[in-house]
Amino acid sequence: MKALYFKQHGGSEHLEYGEVAVPNLREGWARIRVLAVALNHLDIWIRRGWPGLSLPLPHITGADICGELVATSGDASSISIGERVVVYPGIVGAEDEFVRRGEPSVSPDYQVLGEHVWGGLAEFVDVPLANLRVARSDLSVEDSAAPNLVVTTAWRMLFTRGQLESGESLLVVGSGGGVNVASMLIGKAIGARVIVLAGGAEKSNRVRTLGFTEVVDYLEVPDWHREIMKHTGGRGVDVVVDNVGRETFAKSLKSLRRGGRLLTVGNTSGYNVEIDNRLVFGKQLSIVGSTMGSIEDWEAGLNLIAKHKITLPIDRVYSLSEGKIALERLEQGRQFGKIILKPDSN
């Protein structure tokens, strides 16, 4: 099968497009013919690598998948061969204390499609049969692929971990990434007051086209935390979503009300953050980390966006053979919304 893969960790120059062998189908797993796959920053981080990461190479990333069921092994399935499906991107490990209490993504055995096993940047991908759901008939393959990882992540972060409620104020730091866009749209749908921090006139205007009126351009307002205080009458916001990290973390904390919560699932600008600890204990702030989510989080997120007829904005659609160009666009932060790849054979 054709795939986009890398044989060593590092920059985008290590990406190759070519033929790889189709693996044997595991018991209890299903084979999907990929129709569309959405990119995430996770694809970049895995390719770059980090201390302690050990993957058999070559490796294929890609967690957000819409495809067609072509084969199963073992367990019977209520989904018929040939049906269009979407895929929960988490792989739940052996039962432990975290799995038993419904938080499998906390477990050390939890895996992510495209991180620990081959993902969907290929013509075919194998996934656990239990991870499949029939795709909505009213959505394109692009719109079906776009939300899976980011909606799972945003739902757990906002609600399971962050306890966001209707009527609360939510600041989303950064507007281009998939988790942030999902957080904006989900927050608005449940009745939160959403303020968006965007970089530049183009991204600010695109945020406004999604129906958000409170948009702060951090390129025009470097001390944007002061602007957030103005927007909230000096109180600060209830919740901040900051997946940027080093460049924004300190100002995000300063944007919170007393007793506020900062939620984070990433660090696109770097992981070494500097904070004034006096601010944390003096204002009794909570810094809440989150990663991925359960299959119930995924289903709840998909149900909410279906109910409110929400689709994530699509930035660009590329063929799989153009994957290097697509990933470089994501790496440079030029996207707004999800970048989609489709196998050239489709």
Coordinates of C-alpha atoms in Angstrom, one line a residue:
M1 CA 0.0 0.0 0.0
K2 CA 1.0 3.6 -0.5
A3 CA 1.8 5.6 2.7
L4 CA 3.5 8.7 4.0
Y5 CA 6.1 7.5 6.5
F6 CA 9.5 8.3 8.1
K7 CA 12.5 6.0 8.7
Q8 CA 14.2 8.3 11.2
H9 CA 13.1 11.1 13.5
G10 CA 13.7 14.7 12.7
G11 CA 12.4 17.4 10.3
S12 CA 10.0 17.1 7.4
E13 CA 12.9 16.2 5.1
H14 CA 12.6 12.7 6.6
L15 CA 9.1 12.2 5.2
E16 CA 8.8 9.7 2.4
Y17 CA 5.8 8.7 0.2
G18 CA 6.0 5.2 -1.2
E19 CA 5.1 1.6 -0.9
V20 CA 5.0 -0.3 2.4
A21 CA 3.8 -3.8 3.2
V22 CA 0.3 -4.2 4.5
P23 CA 0.6 -5.8 8.0
N24 CA -1.2 -8.9 9.1
L25 CA -4.6 -8.1 10.6
R26 CA -4.7 -8.7 14.3
E27 CA -7.4 -10.7 16.1
G28 CA -10.3 -8.4 17.1
W29 CA -9.2 -5.6 14.7
A30 CA -10.6 -4.2 11.5
R31 CA -9.0 -3.1 8.2
I32 CA -10.1 0.3 6.9
R33 CA -9.6 1.7 3.4
V34 CA -8.8 5.3 4.2
L35 CA -11.0 7.9 2.5
A36 CA -9.7 10.9 4.4
V37 CA -7.4 11.7 7.3
A38 CA -7.0 14.9 9.2
L39 CA -3.6 16.2 10.5
N40 CA -2.8 17.1 14.0
H41 CA 0.3 18.6 15.7
L42 CA 0.8 15.1 17.1
D43 CA 1.9 14.0 13.7
I44 CA 4.7 16.5 13.9
W45 CA 5.8 15.8 17.4
I46 CA 6.0 12.0 16.7
R47 CA 8.1 12.5 13.6
R48 CA 10.4 14.9 15.5
G49 CA 10.7 12.4 18.4
W50 CA 11.4 13.0 22.1
P51 CA 13.6 11.5 24.7
G52 CA 12.4 8.0 25.5
L53 CA 10.3 7.6 22.4
S54 CA 11.1 4.2 20.8
L55 CA 9.1 3.2 17.7
P56 CA 9.8 0.5 15.2
L57 CA 10.7 2.3 12.0
P58 CA 9.4 3.1 9.4
H59 CA 6.4 4.7 11.1
I60 CA 3.1 6.0 9.8
T61 CA 1.2 8.7 11.8
G62 CA -2.4 9.9 11.4
A63 CA -5.1 9.6 14.1
D64 CA -8.2 11.3 12.5
I65 CA -9.7 8.8 10.1
C66 CA -12.8 8.3 7.9
G67 CA -12.8 5.3 5.8
E68 CA -14.5 2.2 4.5
L69 CA -14.6 -1.1 6.4
V70 CA -13.0 -3.8 4.2
A71 CA -12.1 -6.7 6.6
T72 CA -12.4 -7.9 10.2
S73 CA -10.7 -10.5 12.2
G74 CA -12.3 -12.4 15.1
D75 CA -15.2 -10.7 16.8
A76 CA -18.5 -10.3 15.1
S77 CA -19.4 -6.7 14.1
S78 CA -22.7 -4.9 13.7
I79 CA -21.0 -2.8 11.0
S80 CA -21.1 -4.3 7.5
I81 CA -18.2 -4.6 5.1
G82 CA -18.3 -1.7 2.8
E83 CA -19.9 0.8 5.3
R84 CA -18.3 4.1 5.8
V85 CA -16.9 4.5 9.3
V86 CA -15.2 6.9 11.7
V87 CA -12.6 5.8 14.2
Y88 CA -12.0 6.5 17.9
P89 CA -8.3 7.3 17.9
G90 CA -7.5 5.9 21.4
I91 CA -6.5 2.3 22.1
V92 CA -7.4 1.1 25.5
G93 CA -4.9 -1.1 27.2
A94 CA -5.2 -3.8 29.9
E95 CA -7.7 -3.1 32.7
D96 CA -6.2 -1.1 35.6
E97 CA -7.4 1.4 38.1
F98 CA -7.7 4.1 35.5
V99 CA -9.6 2.0 33.0
R100 CA -12.0 0.8 35.8
R101 CA -12.9 4.3 36.7
G102 CA -13.5 5.4 33.1
E103 CA -10.3 7.3 32.5
P104 CA -8.3 5.1 30.1
S105 CA -6.3 7.9 28.7
V106 CA -4.6 8.3 32.2
S107 CA -3.4 4.7 32.0
P108 CA 0.3 4.1 31.2
D109 CA -1.0 1.4 28.8
Y110 CA -3.2 3.8 26.8
Q111 CA -2.1 4.2 23.1
V112 CA -3.0 6.5 20.3
L113 CA -3.5 5.6 16.7
G114 CA -0.6 6.9 14.7
E115 CA 1.6 7.4 17.8
H116 CA 2.1 3.9 19.2
V117 CA 0.8 1.9 16.2
W118 CA 0.6 2.7 12.5
G119 CA -2.0 5.4 11.7
G120 CA -4.0 6.6 8.8
L121 CA -1.6 8.4 6.5
A122 CA -1.8 5.4 4.2
E123 CA -4.2 3.7 1.8
F124 CA -5.2 1.2 4.6
V125 CA -5.1 1.2 8.4
D126 CA -5.9 -1.4 11.0
V127 CA -7.8 -0.4 14.1
P128 CA -9.6 -2.2 17.0
L129 CA -13.0 -3.2 15.9
A130 CA -14.6 -1.7 19.0
N131 CA -13.3 1.7 17.9
L132 CA -15.6 1.9 14.9
R133 CA -18.8 3.8 14.5
V134 CA -20.8 4.2 11.3
A135 CA -20.1 7.7 9.8
R136 CA -22.9 10.2 9.5
S137 CA -24.5 10.1 6.0
D138 CA -25.0 13.9 5.9
L139 CA -21.2 14.6 6.1
S140 CA -18.5 14.5 3.6
V141 CA -15.5 12.3 4.2
E142 CA -13.4 15.4 5.0
D143 CA -15.9 16.6 7.6
S144 CA -16.2 13.1 9.1
A145 CA -12.4 12.8 9.5
A146 CA -11.8 16.3 10.9
P147 CA -13.2 16.1 14.5
N148 CA -12.3 12.7 16.0
L149 CA -9.1 13.3 17.9
V150 CA -9.7 17.0 18.6
V151 CA -13.3 16.6 19.8
T152 CA -12.2 13.7 22.1
T153 CA -9.4 15.9 23.5
A154 CA -11.5 19.0 23.8
W155 CA -14.4 17.2 25.5
R156 CA -12.3 15.6 28.2
M157 CA -10.3 18.9 28.7
L158 CA -13.4 21.2 28.9
F159 CA -15.9 19.0 30.8
T160 CA -14.4 15.9 32.3
R161 CA -11.3 17.7 33.6
G162 CA -12.2 21.4 33.4
Q163 CA -15.8 21.3 34.6
L164 CA -16.8 24.1 32.2
E165 CA -20.4 25.2 32.6
S166 CA -22.9 27.3 30.7
G167 CA -22.6 30.9 31.5
E168 CA -18.9 30.8 32.4
S169 CA -16.3 32.7 30.4
L170 CA -13.8 30.8 28.3
L171 CA -10.6 32.3 26.8
V172 CA -9.1 30.2 24.0
V173 CA -5.5 31.1 23.4
G174 CA -4.8 30.7 19.7
S175 CA -7.3 30.2 16.9
G176 CA -5.7 28.0 14.2
G177 CA -5.3 24.6 15.7
G178 CA -7.9 21.9 15.7
V179 CA -8.3 21.4 19.5
N180 CA -8.7 25.2 19.9
V181 CA -11.3 25.5 17.2
A182 CA -13.2 22.6 18.6
S183 CA -13.0 24.2 22.1
M184 CA -14.3 27.5 20.7
L185 CA -17.3 25.9 18.9
I186 CA -18.2 23.4 21.7
G187 CA -17.9 26.2 24.4
K188 CA -20.2 28.4 22.4
A189 CA -22.7 25.5 21.8
I190 CA -23.1 24.8 25.6
G191 CA -23.6 28.5 26.4
A192 CA -20.2 29.7 27.6
R193 CA -19.0 33.2 26.8
V194 CA -16.1 32.6 24.5
I195 CA -13.2 35.0 23.9
V196 CA -10.7 34.1 21.3
L197 CA -7.0 35.2 21.1
A198 CA -5.9 35.2 17.4
G199 CA -2.7 36.1 15.6
G200 CA -3.2 38.6 12.8
A201 CA -6.0 40.2 10.9
E202 CA -6.6 37.1 8.6
K203 CA -7.1 34.7 11.5
S204 CA -9.1 37.2 13.5
N205 CA -11.5 37.7 10.6
R206 CA -11.9 33.9 10.1
V207 CA -12.8 33.5 13.8
R208 CA -15.4 36.2 13.4
T209 CA -16.9 34.4 10.4
L210 CA -17.6 31.5 12.8
G211 CA -19.8 33.7 14.8
F212 CA -17.4 34.9 17.6
T213 CA -17.5 38.6 18.3
E214 CA -14.9 38.9 21.2
V215 CA -11.6 38.4 19.4
V216 CA -8.3 39.9 20.5
D217 CA -5.4 40.1 18.1
Y218 CA -2.2 39.4 20.1
L219 CA 0.0 40.9 17.3
E220 CA -1.8 44.2 17.8
V221 CA -2.1 43.9 21.6
P222 CA 1.1 42.3 23.0
D223 CA -0.2 42.8 26.6
W224 CA -3.3 40.9 25.7
H225 CA -3.9 39.7 29.3
R226 CA -4.7 43.4 30.1
E227 CA -7.2 43.5 27.3
I228 CA -8.9 40.3 28.6
M229 CA -9.2 42.0 32.0
K230 CA -10.9 45.0 30.2
H231 CA -13.3 42.6 28.5
T232 CA -14.3 41.1 31.8
G233 CA -14.5 44.3 33.9
G234 CA -11.3 43.5 35.7
R235 CA -12.6 40.1 36.9
G236 CA -10.8 37.8 34.6
V237 CA -12.2 34.7 32.8
D238 CA -13.3 31.5 34.5
V239 CA -11.4 29.2 32.2
V240 CA -8.4 29.5 29.9
V241 CA -7.5 26.9 27.3
D242 CA -3.7 27.3 26.6
N243 CA -2.1 24.7 24.3
V244 CA 0.6 27.2 23.1
G245 CA 2.8 26.8 26.2
R246 CA 6.0 28.8 26.7
E247 CA 5.0 32.0 24.8
T248 CA 1.6 32.5 26.4
F249 CA 1.4 30.6 29.7
A250 CA 2.3 33.4 32.1
K251 CA -0.2 35.8 30.5
S252 CA -2.9 33.1 30.4
L253 CA -2.6 32.8 34.2
K254 CA -2.9 36.6 34.5
S255 CA -6.1 36.5 32.5
L256 CA -7.9 34.2 35.0
R257 CA -10.3 35.3 37.8
R258 CA -9.6 34.3 41.3
G259 CA -10.2 30.6 41.6
G260 CA -10.0 30.2 37.8
R261 CA -8.8 27.2 35.8
L262 CA -6.1 27.0 33.2
L263 CA -6.6 23.9 30.9
T264 CA -3.8 22.6 28.8
V265 CA -3.3 19.6 26.4
G266 CA -0.2 20.8 24.5
N267 CA 2.7 23.2 24.0
T268 CA 3.1 24.2 20.4
S269 CA 5.6 27.0 21.3
G270 CA 7.6 25.0 23.8
Y271 CA 7.2 23.1 27.0
N272 CA 9.4 25.0 29.4
V273 CA 7.1 27.6 30.9
E274 CA 7.9 30.2 33.5
I275 CA 5.2 31.2 36.0
D276 CA 5.0 33.3 39.2
N277 CA 4.0 30.8 41.8
R278 CA 2.6 33.6 44.0
L279 CA 0.0 34.2 41.4
V280 CA -1.1 30.5 41.5
F281 CA -1.5 30.3 45.2
G282 CA -2.5 33.9 45.8
K283 CA -5.4 33.8 43.4
Q284 CA -6.0 30.0 44.1
L285 CA -5.7 29.1 40.5
S286 CA -5.9 25.6 39.1
I287 CA -3.6 24.3 36.3
V288 CA -5.3 21.3 34.8
G289 CA -3.6 18.9 32.4
S290 CA -5.5 16.6 30.1
T291 CA -4.7 14.2 27.3
M292 CA -7.0 12.5 24.8
G293 CA -10.1 11.0 26.3
S294 CA -12.4 7.9 26.6
I295 CA -14.6 6.5 23.9
E296 CA -17.5 8.0 25.8
D297 CA -15.8 11.4 25.6
W298 CA -15.5 10.9 21.8
E299 CA -19.1 9.9 21.4
A300 CA -20.4 12.8 23.6
G301 CA -18.4 15.2 21.5
L302 CA -19.6 13.8 18.2
N303 CA -23.2 13.8 19.5
L304 CA -23.0 17.5 20.6
I305 CA -21.6 18.7 17.3
A306 CA -24.2 16.7 15.4
K307 CA -27.0 18.2 17.6
H308 CA -25.7 21.7 17.0
K309 CA -24.9 21.0 13.3
I310 CA -21.2 22.0 13.9
T311 CA -18.5 21.2 11.4
L312 CA -14.9 22.1 12.0
P313 CA -13.5 24.5 9.4
I314 CA -11.4 22.8 6.8
D315 CA -8.2 24.7 5.9
R316 CA -6.9 22.7 2.9
V317 CA -7.3 19.3 1.3
Y318 CA -4.2 17.6 -0.2
S319 CA -3.5 14.3 -1.8
L320 CA -1.5 11.9 0.4
S321 CA 1.4 12.2 -1.9
E322 CA 1.5 15.9 -1.0
G323 CA 1.6 15.1 2.7
K324 CA 5.0 16.7 3.2
I325 CA 3.7 20.1 2.0
A326 CA 0.6 19.7 4.1
L327 CA 2.6 18.9 7.3
E328 CA 4.9 21.8 6.7
R329 CA 2.0 24.1 6.4
L330 CA 0.8 22.9 9.8
E331 CA 4.3 23.1 11.3
Q332 CA 4.5 26.7 10.2
G333 CA 1.2 27.6 11.8
R334 CA -0.3 28.9 8.6
Q335 CA -3.5 26.8 8.9
F336 CA -6.9 27.8 10.2
G337 CA -8.8 24.6 11.1
K338 CA -8.1 21.1 9.9
I339 CA -5.8 20.0 7.0
I340 CA -7.1 16.9 5.3
L341 CA -5.2 14.3 3.3
K342 CA -6.9 11.9 0.9
P343 CA -5.1 8.9 -0.7
D344 CA -4.3 9.5 -4.3
S345 CA -6.2 6.3 -5.3
N346 CA -9.5 7.7 -4.1

